[in-house]
Coordinates of C-alpha atoms in Angstrom, one line a residue:
M1020 CA 118.5 273.4 35.8
Y1021 CA 119.1 271.3 32.7
R1022 CA 118.4 274.1 30.3
S1023 CA 118.0 277.9 30.3
H1024 CA 116.5 277.9 26.8
N1025 CA 115.0 275.4 24.4
C1026 CA 116.5 274.5 21.0
G1027 CA 114.0 276.5 19.0
E1028 CA 114.1 280.0 20.6
L1029 CA 117.6 281.4 20.2
T1030 CA 118.0 284.2 17.7
A1031 CA 120.4 287.0 16.8
A1032 CA 119.0 288.9 19.9
H1033 CA 120.7 286.3 22.1
I1034 CA 124.3 286.8 20.6
N1035 CA 126.9 286.9 23.4
T1036 CA 124.5 285.4 25.9
E1037 CA 125.6 282.4 28.0
V1038 CA 123.0 279.6 27.7
T1039 CA 122.4 276.0 28.7
L1040 CA 120.7 273.6 26.3
A1041 CA 119.6 270.0 26.5
G1042 CA 118.3 267.6 23.9
W1043 CA 119.1 264.8 21.4
V1044 CA 121.9 264.7 18.9
Q1045 CA 120.2 265.0 15.4
K1046 CA 123.5 264.6 13.5
S1047 CA 127.1 265.8 13.5
R1048 CA 129.6 266.9 10.9
D1049 CA 133.3 266.4 11.8
K1050 CA 135.9 268.3 9.8
G1051 CA 138.7 267.4 12.2
F1052 CA 139.5 270.9 13.3
I1053 CA 135.9 271.8 13.8
V1054 CA 132.8 269.8 14.7
W1055 CA 129.2 270.9 14.2
V1056 CA 126.4 269.1 16.1
D1057 CA 122.7 269.7 15.5
L1058 CA 120.9 269.5 18.9
R1059 CA 117.2 268.8 18.8
D1060 CA 114.3 269.0 21.2
R1061 CA 110.5 269.4 20.8
Y1062 CA 110.9 273.1 19.9
G1063 CA 113.5 273.0 17.2
I1064 CA 117.2 272.6 16.3
T1065 CA 120.2 274.6 17.4
Q1066 CA 123.6 274.2 15.8
L1067 CA 126.5 273.6 18.2
V1068 CA 130.0 274.4 17.2
F1069 CA 133.3 273.0 18.7
D1070 CA 136.2 274.9 17.2
E1071 CA 139.9 274.0 17.9
E1072 CA 140.8 277.7 18.0
R1073 CA 138.3 278.3 20.8
T1074 CA 137.6 274.8 22.2
S1075 CA 139.8 272.5 24.2
K1076 CA 141.1 269.3 22.5
D1077 CA 139.4 267.2 25.1
L1078 CA 136.0 268.8 24.4
I1079 CA 136.4 268.4 20.6
A1080 CA 137.3 264.7 21.2
Q1081 CA 134.2 264.3 23.3
A1082 CA 132.1 265.9 20.6
Q1083 CA 133.6 263.6 17.9
N1084 CA 132.4 260.6 19.9
L1085 CA 128.7 261.7 20.0
G1086 CA 126.3 259.4 18.3
R1087 CA 122.9 260.0 16.9
E1088 CA 120.2 260.4 19.5
F1089 CA 122.6 260.8 22.4
V1090 CA 121.0 262.9 25.1
I1091 CA 123.3 265.7 26.0
Q1092 CA 123.5 269.0 27.9
V1093 CA 125.7 271.8 26.7
K1094 CA 126.7 275.2 28.0
G1095 CA 128.2 278.0 25.9
T1096 CA 127.9 281.3 24.2
V1097 CA 125.5 282.3 21.4
I1098 CA 127.5 283.6 18.4
E1099 CA 126.6 284.7 15.0
R1100 CA 126.6 281.9 12.4
A1101 CA 129.0 282.4 9.5
S1102 CA 126.8 280.5 7.0
K1103 CA 123.3 281.3 7.9
N1104 CA 120.3 278.9 7.3
P1105 CA 117.1 280.8 6.4
N1106 CA 115.1 277.6 6.7
L1107 CA 115.7 277.4 10.5
P1108 CA 114.3 279.8 13.1
T1109 CA 117.7 279.5 14.8
G1110 CA 119.6 279.7 11.5
D1111 CA 121.3 283.1 12.3
I1112 CA 123.2 281.8 15.3
E1113 CA 125.1 278.8 16.7
L1114 CA 126.3 277.9 20.2
L1115 CA 130.0 277.9 20.8
V1116 CA 130.2 275.1 23.4
S1117 CA 132.3 275.4 26.5
E1118 CA 130.9 272.4 28.5
L1119 CA 129.4 269.1 27.3
N1120 CA 127.7 266.6 29.5
I1121 CA 126.4 263.3 28.1
L1122 CA 123.2 262.5 30.0
N1123 CA 122.5 259.3 28.2
E1124 CA 124.1 257.4 25.3
A1125 CA 121.9 255.8 22.7
K1126 CA 121.9 252.8 20.4
L1127 CA 121.9 253.5 16.7
P1128 CA 118.1 254.0 15.9
P1129 CA 116.5 251.4 13.6
F1130 CA 115.5 254.2 11.2
T1131 CA 116.7 257.8 10.8
I1132 CA 114.9 260.4 12.9
E1133 CA 114.2 262.7 10.0
D1134 CA 111.1 264.2 8.3
K1135 CA 111.6 261.8 5.4
T1136 CA 112.7 258.7 7.1
D1137 CA 114.0 255.4 5.7
G1138 CA 111.8 253.4 8.2
G1139 CA 108.7 251.6 6.9
E1140 CA 105.4 251.8 8.8
D1141 CA 105.8 248.5 10.6
I1142 CA 109.2 249.3 12.1
R1143 CA 108.1 252.8 13.0
M1144 CA 105.0 251.4 14.8
K1145 CA 107.3 249.0 16.8
Y1146 CA 109.5 251.9 17.8
R1147 CA 106.7 254.5 18.1
Y1148 CA 108.5 256.4 20.8
L1149 CA 111.3 257.1 18.3
D1150 CA 108.8 258.0 15.5
I1151 CA 107.3 260.6 17.8
R1152 CA 110.6 262.5 17.7
R1153 CA 110.1 263.0 14.0
N1154 CA 108.5 266.4 13.1
P1155 CA 105.6 264.9 11.1
V1156 CA 104.3 262.9 14.0
K1157 CA 105.4 265.4 16.7
N1158 CA 103.6 268.2 14.9
S1159 CA 100.5 266.1 14.4
L1160 CA 100.2 265.4 18.1
I1161 CA 100.8 269.1 18.9
F1162 CA 98.1 269.9 16.3
R1163 CA 95.7 267.5 18.0
H1164 CA 96.4 269.3 21.3
K1165 CA 95.5 272.6 19.7
V1166 CA 92.3 271.3 18.3
T1167 CA 91.3 269.7 21.6
Q1168 CA 92.0 272.9 23.5
E1169 CA 89.9 274.9 21.1
V1170 CA 87.0 272.5 21.5
R1171 CA 87.2 272.6 25.3
N1172 CA 87.3 276.4 25.3
Y1173 CA 84.5 276.9 22.8
L1174 CA 82.1 274.4 24.5
S1175 CA 82.9 275.7 28.0
N1176 CA 82.2 279.3 26.9
A1177 CA 79.0 278.1 25.3
G1178 CA 77.8 276.8 28.7
F1179 CA 78.6 273.1 28.3
I1180 CA 79.8 271.2 31.4
E1181 CA 82.5 268.5 31.0
V1182 CA 81.4 265.4 32.9
E1183 CA 83.3 262.0 32.9
T1184 CA 81.3 258.8 32.5
P1185 CA 82.4 255.3 33.5
Y1186 CA 84.6 253.0 31.3
L1187 CA 83.4 249.8 33.1
I1188 CA 79.8 249.5 32.1
K1189 CA 77.2 246.9 31.1
S1190 CA 77.3 245.2 27.7
T1191 CA 74.4 246.5 25.5
P1192 CA 73.7 245.9 21.8
E1193 CA 74.8 249.0 20.0
G1194 CA 76.0 247.7 16.6
A1195 CA 79.6 246.6 17.0
R1196 CA 81.0 244.0 19.3
D1197 CA 81.9 245.0 22.8
F1198 CA 85.3 244.6 24.4
V1199 CA 84.5 242.8 27.7
V1200 CA 86.4 242.8 31.0
P1201 CA 86.0 240.0 33.5
S1202 CA 85.2 240.8 37.1
R1203 CA 87.3 239.1 39.7
M1204 CA 84.9 240.1 42.5
N1205 CA 81.8 238.9 40.6
A1206 CA 82.9 235.5 39.2
G1207 CA 81.4 234.7 35.8
Q1208 CA 80.3 238.3 35.2
F1209 CA 81.8 240.9 32.9
Y1210 CA 81.9 244.6 32.3
A1211 CA 82.0 246.0 28.8
L1212 CA 84.0 249.0 27.6
P1213 CA 81.7 251.6 26.2
Q1214 CA 81.1 251.9 22.5
S1215 CA 80.0 255.4 23.4
P1216 CA 78.6 257.1 26.5
Q1217 CA 75.2 257.1 24.9
T1218 CA 73.0 256.1 27.8
F1219 CA 75.0 258.0 30.4
K1220 CA 74.7 261.3 28.6
Q1221 CA 71.0 260.7 28.3
L1222 CA 70.9 260.1 32.1
L1223 CA 72.8 263.3 32.6
M1224 CA 70.0 265.1 30.8
V1225 CA 67.5 263.4 33.1
G1226 CA 69.7 264.6 35.9
G1227 CA 69.3 268.2 34.7
M1228 CA 72.9 268.9 33.5
D1229 CA 71.3 270.6 30.4
K1230 CA 74.5 270.9 28.4
Y1231 CA 77.1 268.2 28.6
F1232 CA 80.3 267.4 26.8
Q1233 CA 83.2 265.0 27.2
I1234 CA 86.3 264.2 25.2
V1235 CA 86.2 260.5 25.8
K1236 CA 87.7 257.1 24.7
C1237 CA 85.3 254.7 23.1
F1238 CA 85.9 251.0 22.2
R1239 CA 84.5 248.9 19.4
D1240 CA 85.7 245.4 18.5
E1241 CA 85.3 245.6 14.7
D1242 CA 87.3 245.2 11.6
L1243 CA 89.9 247.9 11.1
R1244 CA 91.1 250.1 8.3
A1245 CA 93.3 253.2 7.9
D1246 CA 90.8 255.6 9.5
R1247 CA 89.5 253.2 12.2
Q1248 CA 91.0 252.1 15.5
P1249 CA 89.6 249.7 18.2
E1250 CA 89.9 252.6 20.7
F1251 CA 89.1 256.0 19.5
T1252 CA 88.1 259.4 20.8
Q1253 CA 84.8 261.3 20.6
I1254 CA 83.8 264.8 21.4
D1255 CA 80.6 263.7 23.0
C1256 CA 77.8 266.3 23.5
E1257 CA 74.2 266.4 24.6
M1258 CA 71.7 269.2 25.2
A1259 CA 68.3 269.3 26.9
F1260 CA 65.2 271.3 25.9
I1261 CA 66.3 271.6 22.3
D1262 CA 65.1 270.7 18.8
Q1263 CA 67.1 269.7 15.8
E1264 CA 67.7 273.2 14.7
D1265 CA 69.3 274.1 18.1
I1266 CA 71.7 271.1 17.6
L1267 CA 72.7 272.0 14.1
N1268 CA 73.3 275.7 15.0
A1269 CA 75.4 274.8 18.1
F1270 CA 77.8 272.5 16.2
E1271 CA 78.0 274.5 13.1
G1272 CA 79.3 277.1 15.4
L1273 CA 81.9 274.8 16.8
T1274 CA 83.0 273.6 13.4
R1275 CA 83.2 277.1 12.0
H1276 CA 85.3 278.2 15.1
L1277 CA 87.8 275.3 14.6
L1278 CA 88.2 276.0 10.9
K1279 CA 88.9 279.7 11.6
E1280 CA 91.1 279.3 14.7
V1281 CA 93.0 276.2 13.6
N1282 CA 93.1 276.6 9.8
G1283 CA 92.5 280.3 9.3
V1284 CA 89.6 279.5 7.0
E1285 CA 86.2 281.3 7.1
V1286 CA 83.3 279.0 6.2
E1287 CA 79.8 280.4 6.3
K1288 CA 77.7 277.9 4.4
F1289 CA 76.7 274.5 5.8
P1290 CA 74.4 273.1 3.1
R1291 CA 71.8 270.5 4.1
M1292 CA 71.1 267.4 2.1
L1293 CA 68.6 264.7 2.6
Y1294 CA 70.0 261.2 2.9
D1295 CA 67.9 260.0 -0.1
D1296 CA 69.4 262.8 -2.2
A1297 CA 72.9 262.0 -1.1
M1298 CA 72.5 258.4 -2.1
R1299 CA 70.9 259.3 -5.4
L1300 CA 73.4 262.0 -6.4
Y1301 CA 76.6 260.7 -4.8
G1302 CA 76.1 257.0 -4.0
N1303 CA 77.0 257.4 -0.3
D1304 CA 75.8 259.2 2.8
K1305 CA 79.0 261.3 3.3
P1306 CA 79.6 263.0 -0.1
D1307 CA 82.6 265.2 -0.9
I1308 CA 81.1 268.3 -2.3
R1309 CA 84.3 270.1 -3.0
F1310 CA 83.8 269.0 -6.7
G1311 CA 80.9 268.1 -8.9
M1312 CA 80.5 264.8 -10.8
E1313 CA 77.0 264.3 -9.5
F1314 CA 75.3 261.1 -10.7
G1315 CA 73.0 261.1 -13.7
E1316 CA 70.5 258.2 -13.9
L1317 CA 70.2 256.9 -17.4
N1318 CA 67.5 254.2 -17.3
D1319 CA 65.1 256.2 -19.4
V1320 CA 67.7 257.0 -22.1
A1321 CA 69.8 253.8 -22.1
Q1322 CA 67.3 250.9 -21.8
H1323 CA 65.6 251.2 -25.1
K1324 CA 68.1 249.4 -27.3
D1325 CA 69.4 245.8 -27.6
F1326 CA 72.1 246.2 -25.0
G1327 CA 71.3 243.5 -22.5
V1328 CA 73.8 244.8 -19.9
F1329 CA 71.8 247.9 -19.4
N1330 CA 68.4 246.4 -20.1
N1331 CA 68.8 243.8 -17.3
A1332 CA 70.1 246.3 -14.8
E1333 CA 68.0 247.8 -12.0
L1334 CA 70.0 251.0 -12.4
V1335 CA 72.1 252.6 -15.1
V1336 CA 74.0 255.6 -13.8
G1337 CA 76.9 257.7 -14.9
I1338 CA 79.1 260.7 -14.1
A1339 CA 80.8 263.3 -16.3
V1340 CA 84.5 263.5 -15.7
P1341 CA 85.7 267.1 -16.4
G1342 CA 88.3 267.1 -19.1
G1343 CA 88.2 263.4 -19.2
N1344 CA 88.1 263.2 -23.0
S1345 CA 91.8 263.8 -22.9
F1346 CA 92.3 260.3 -21.3
T1347 CA 94.1 257.9 -23.5
R1348 CA 92.6 254.5 -24.2
K1349 CA 95.2 253.0 -22.0
E1350 CA 94.1 255.3 -19.1
I1351 CA 90.5 254.4 -19.6
D1352 CA 91.4 250.7 -19.6
K1353 CA 93.1 251.2 -16.3
L1354 CA 89.9 252.7 -14.9
I1355 CA 87.9 249.7 -16.2
S1356 CA 90.4 247.4 -14.4
W1357 CA 90.1 249.5 -11.3
V1358 CA 86.3 249.2 -11.0
K1359 CA 86.6 245.4 -11.6
R1360 CA 88.8 245.0 -8.5
P1361 CA 87.2 242.9 -5.7
Q1362 CA 87.2 245.9 -3.5
V1363 CA 84.8 247.7 -5.9
G1364 CA 83.2 244.8 -7.6
A1365 CA 81.8 246.2 -10.9
L1366 CA 81.6 243.8 -13.9
G1367 CA 82.8 246.5 -16.3
M1368 CA 82.4 250.2 -17.4
V1369 CA 80.9 251.8 -20.4
Y1370 CA 82.1 255.2 -21.5
S1371 CA 81.3 258.0 -23.9
R1372 CA 83.7 260.6 -25.1
C1373 CA 82.2 264.1 -25.5
N1374 CA 84.2 265.6 -28.4
D1375 CA 84.9 269.3 -28.7
D1376 CA 82.9 269.5 -31.9
G1377 CA 79.7 268.2 -30.2
S1378 CA 80.0 264.6 -31.4
F1379 CA 80.3 261.5 -29.3
K1380 CA 82.4 258.4 -29.4
S1381 CA 81.3 255.5 -27.1
S1382 CA 82.5 252.0 -26.3
V1383 CA 79.0 250.8 -27.2
D1384 CA 78.6 252.7 -30.5
K1385 CA 77.2 249.5 -31.9
F1386 CA 74.0 249.9 -29.9
Y1387 CA 73.6 253.6 -29.5
D1388 CA 73.5 256.5 -32.0
Q1389 CA 74.6 260.2 -31.5
D1390 CA 71.2 261.2 -30.3
D1391 CA 71.3 258.6 -27.6
L1392 CA 74.8 259.6 -26.5
A1393 CA 73.7 263.3 -26.4
K1394 CA 71.0 262.3 -24.0
W1395 CA 73.6 260.6 -21.8
A1396 CA 75.6 263.8 -21.8
E1397 CA 72.6 265.9 -20.9
A1398 CA 71.6 263.5 -18.0
T1399 CA 75.1 263.7 -16.5
N1400 CA 75.7 267.4 -17.3
A1401 CA 78.6 266.5 -19.4
K1402 CA 80.3 269.3 -21.5
P1403 CA 82.4 269.0 -24.6
G1404 CA 85.8 267.7 -23.6
D1405 CA 84.3 265.5 -20.8
L1406 CA 84.2 261.8 -20.4
V1407 CA 81.0 260.0 -19.3
C1408 CA 81.6 256.9 -17.2
I1409 CA 78.7 254.5 -16.8
L1410 CA 78.0 251.6 -14.5
S1411 CA 75.0 249.4 -14.2
G1412 CA 73.5 246.7 -12.0
D1413 CA 71.8 246.3 -8.7
K1414 CA 70.8 249.8 -7.4
N1415 CA 72.6 249.8 -4.1
K1416 CA 75.7 248.1 -5.3
V1417 CA 76.1 250.2 -8.4
R1418 CA 75.8 253.4 -6.5
A1419 CA 78.5 252.3 -4.1
Q1420 CA 80.7 251.3 -7.1
L1421 CA 80.2 254.6 -8.9
S1422 CA 80.8 256.5 -5.7
A1423 CA 84.2 254.7 -5.3
L1424 CA 85.1 255.6 -9.0
R1425 CA 84.1 259.2 -8.5
M1426 CA 86.4 259.5 -5.5
E1427 CA 89.3 257.8 -7.3
L1428 CA 88.9 260.1 -10.3
A1429 CA 88.8 263.1 -8.1
E1430 CA 92.0 262.0 -6.5
Q1431 CA 93.7 261.5 -9.8
L1432 CA 92.5 264.9 -11.1
G1433 CA 93.6 266.7 -7.9
L1434 CA 90.1 267.8 -7.0
R1435 CA 90.3 266.8 -3.4
K1436 CA 92.4 269.7 -2.1
P1437 CA 93.3 269.3 1.6
D1438 CA 93.3 273.0 2.2
E1439 CA 89.7 273.4 0.9
F1440 CA 86.9 272.7 3.3
A1441 CA 83.3 271.9 2.4
P1442 CA 81.0 271.0 5.3
L1443 CA 77.6 269.4 4.8
W1444 CA 74.7 268.2 6.9
V1445 CA 73.1 265.0 5.8
M1446 CA 69.7 264.6 7.3
D1447 CA 66.6 262.4 7.6
F1448 CA 68.3 259.0 7.6
P1449 CA 66.1 255.9 7.7
L1450 CA 65.2 255.0 11.3
L1451 CA 65.6 251.3 10.6
E1452 CA 67.4 249.1 8.2
W1453 CA 66.6 245.5 7.3
D1454 CA 69.1 242.8 8.0
E1455 CA 68.9 239.8 5.6
E1456 CA 70.8 237.5 8.0
T1457 CA 68.7 238.0 11.0
E1458 CA 65.5 238.8 9.0
R1459 CA 64.5 241.7 11.1
Y1460 CA 65.0 245.4 11.4
H1461 CA 68.0 247.0 13.2
A1462 CA 68.4 250.6 14.3
M1463 CA 70.4 252.5 11.7
H1464 CA 72.0 254.6 14.4
H1465 CA 71.0 253.3 17.8
P1466 CA 67.8 252.3 19.6
F1467 CA 67.4 255.7 21.3
T1468 CA 67.0 257.7 18.1
S1469 CA 63.6 259.4 17.7
P1470 CA 61.6 259.1 14.5
K1471 CA 60.8 262.3 12.6
P1472 CA 57.7 264.1 14.1
G1473 CA 54.5 262.6 12.8
Q1474 CA 56.0 259.4 11.6
L1475 CA 55.6 257.2 14.7
E1476 CA 52.4 255.6 13.4
L1477 CA 54.1 254.6 10.2
L1478 CA 56.1 252.1 12.2
K1479 CA 53.1 249.9 12.2
T1480 CA 52.5 249.9 8.5
D1481 CA 55.8 250.6 6.8
P1482 CA 58.8 250.5 9.2
G1483 CA 61.4 250.8 6.4
A1484 CA 59.9 254.2 5.3
V1485 CA 60.2 255.9 8.7
K1486 CA 62.8 258.6 8.8
A1487 CA 65.0 259.3 11.8
N1488 CA 65.4 262.6 13.5
A1489 CA 69.1 262.1 12.9
Y1490 CA 71.8 264.1 11.2
D1491 CA 75.5 263.6 10.2
L1492 CA 78.1 266.4 9.8
V1493 CA 80.3 265.6 6.8
L1494 CA 83.5 267.4 6.0
N1495 CA 85.4 266.8 2.7
G1496 CA 83.8 263.4 2.2
N1497 CA 84.3 262.1 5.7
E1498 CA 81.7 261.8 8.4
I1499 CA 83.1 263.9 11.3
G1500 CA 80.1 263.8 13.6
G1501 CA 76.6 262.3 13.9
G1502 CA 73.7 262.5 16.3
S1503 CA 70.0 262.6 16.7
I1504 CA 67.1 263.9 18.8
R1505 CA 66.5 261.1 21.4
I1506 CA 63.4 259.4 22.5
H1507 CA 62.6 260.8 25.9
D1508 CA 59.5 259.0 27.0
K1509 CA 59.1 255.4 28.2
E1510 CA 56.2 254.5 25.9
T1511 CA 57.9 255.5 22.7
Q1512 CA 61.1 253.8 23.8
A1513 CA 59.3 250.6 24.6
L1514 CA 57.6 250.7 21.1
M1515 CA 61.0 251.2 19.5
F1516 CA 62.4 248.2 21.4
D1517 CA 59.4 246.2 20.2
Y1518 CA 60.1 247.0 16.5
L1519 CA 63.7 246.1 17.0
G1520 CA 62.7 242.6 18.1
F1521 CA 63.3 243.0 21.9
T1522 CA 60.9 241.2 24.1
P1523 CA 59.8 243.3 27.1
E1524 CA 62.0 241.1 29.3
E1525 CA 65.0 241.6 27.1
A1526 CA 64.4 245.4 27.0
K1527 CA 64.1 245.5 30.8
E1528 CA 67.3 243.4 31.2
Q1529 CA 69.4 245.5 28.8
F1530 CA 68.0 249.0 29.3
G1531 CA 65.8 248.9 32.4
F1532 CA 67.9 251.6 34.1
L1533 CA 67.2 254.0 31.3
M1534 CA 63.5 253.2 31.0
D1535 CA 63.2 253.6 34.8
A1536 CA 64.9 257.0 34.6
F1537 CA 62.4 258.2 31.9
Q1538 CA 59.6 257.8 34.5
Y1539 CA 61.1 260.6 36.6
G1540 CA 60.7 263.5 34.1
A1541 CA 63.1 263.2 31.2
P1542 CA 63.4 266.4 29.2
P1543 CA 63.4 266.5 25.4
H1544 CA 67.0 266.1 24.5
G1545 CA 69.5 265.3 21.7
G1546 CA 73.1 265.5 20.8
L1547 CA 76.0 264.9 18.5
A1548 CA 79.4 263.1 18.8
F1549 CA 82.4 264.2 16.7
G1550 CA 85.0 261.7 15.9
L1551 CA 88.0 263.6 17.2
D1552 CA 90.7 261.5 15.5
R1553 CA 89.1 261.9 12.1
L1554 CA 88.3 265.6 12.7
V1555 CA 91.8 266.4 13.6
A1556 CA 93.2 264.5 10.6
I1557 CA 91.0 266.3 8.1
L1558 CA 91.8 269.7 9.7
G1559 CA 95.4 268.6 9.4
G1560 CA 95.0 268.0 5.7
Q1561 CA 95.1 264.2 5.9
E1562 CA 92.7 261.3 5.4
T1563 CA 94.1 258.8 7.8
I1564 CA 94.1 259.2 11.6
R1565 CA 97.1 257.1 12.7
D1566 CA 99.7 259.9 12.9
F1567 CA 97.4 261.9 15.0
I1568 CA 97.2 259.2 17.7
A1569 CA 100.2 258.9 20.0
F1570 CA 100.2 255.1 20.2
P1571 CA 97.9 253.6 17.5
K1572 CA 97.1 249.9 16.8
N1573 CA 97.9 248.3 13.5
N1574 CA 95.3 246.9 11.1
S1575 CA 95.1 243.7 13.2
G1576 CA 94.3 245.6 16.3
R1577 CA 97.7 245.0 17.8
D1578 CA 100.0 247.3 19.6
V1579 CA 103.3 246.0 18.2
M1580 CA 105.3 248.3 20.4
I1581 CA 104.2 246.7 23.7
D1582 CA 103.0 243.4 22.0
A1583 CA 99.4 243.6 23.0
P1584 CA 97.0 241.9 23.2
A1585 CA 98.9 239.1 25.0
A1586 CA 98.1 235.9 26.9
I1587 CA 97.7 235.9 30.6
D1588 CA 99.0 233.2 32.9
D1589 CA 97.0 230.4 34.4
E1590 CA 97.0 232.0 37.9
Q1591 CA 95.2 235.1 36.5
L1592 CA 92.7 232.9 34.6
T1593 CA 91.9 231.0 37.8
E1594 CA 91.5 234.2 39.7
L1595 CA 89.1 235.6 37.1
S1596 CA 87.1 232.3 37.0
L1597 CA 88.0 231.9 33.3
K1598 CA 88.8 228.9 31.2
L1599 CA 90.2 229.1 27.7
N1600 CA 88.5 227.2 24.9
L1601 CA 90.8 227.9 21.9
K1602 CA 90.0 226.4 18.6
S1603 CA 92.9 225.5 16.3

């Protein structure tokens, strides 16, 4: 037995107990006549003491030669600590060591294994196995485990059955690029890694499983960012014989349960917002409603003067920044520079100060009088002491730009508090969206999403106006889940493929297995998939997902620790019937 106790459990109740511990050397302090060593494992830290009055010289010499991250085993007696550390669960005791065994020596790590390390992100990614020893990453992975267990328990108790679906499947057009896998036994043919188990969970409903879930890896070959990985994890769920209300109630319950059990937070209200209202009031389909700053459209009160910037714009829109009149001119100029960045793309920003005495001071006073500025304040719900920030231009672009500014201001003002949780359903998304490049409609979600009841005929006359029976669950400005009621009959599915530009032959080639299954009595069904990585990060009070994944990729999709992806040798290429055609 390497240990009788772990390094986080010894307390004053164990004084005078003989114990055996094992772990890593966190650090040591050598006073010559006495040596202290902090021994660390997953559970915590225990201070070891080697004292010349009670410890042999050989043992002290052995302790003096211990380096950081050496793996050791010690035996000894738990004693009361003379200088107690109230910040450690084991801070009342220390272990007087009687035997020391070095299980493995260690090179000096490339960064310190401390909560606040001196290692940059790149070096920590390369040595991720060392980074995991640090409390922030270790605790994030333990937190993920806790969330995952709560999900499994809740869904199992609600009658859901966990079913695994294949990873080697057929490539189908679902939005992002597929990762493909060559088949050695079927030369010239390829599997694809699933972007989601979409068709399989629908087939499970046809198979009568009724309530399915799976915590599953999904793969998408797309451009990356801080909250996106080429491989990610979904809590994938599907239910049969349900309508939209059943889905919303089921997964409100799961979300409420997680917030209570994991965060100790009671959330009763899950407001519902139409997609069109989300875009009009917040400029995006996943608004953070922990704070206000709703958009106010100003066309009617700003396009009547000789200010061409506004007059030539499709949309003039603003937000009221609470307390923003206290911003200095330098701070406002920084905001103007911020919205002009290529990532945002605005040409500029107009502002109006709402003074405490009820007067206004604007950057365009030359064109607008006090009555005009008062109408701007009214349209944006600005109060005395606020600052009205206004952008203008193409409707869709300017809404996205103002949305980015709203979030930046909220960050600066401390309004995005990680310990506050505001869930929201966004509903009635467009079924289709027009793609200028291909000059045809694409499914906004996926080709199996059902239109809202009664809107099927509208596909023939105004496809862009058709709403989907789809819904997203938003938490603190992040989409944590999305789903829809599915099409469950062959005729409607064939019609949908037709409007998406598939010929009958293409539809048969890509999705014939699903269309065939619908002929054998498919029940009404629908579902929702949570993004587990993002959900865990938000519940953990963070926006980015990387620390909640054991071995993440970098922004180029590389695993710098194992150096993947990597080339394969010519023999493997020949075996797979592949030939490279690399362009310089």
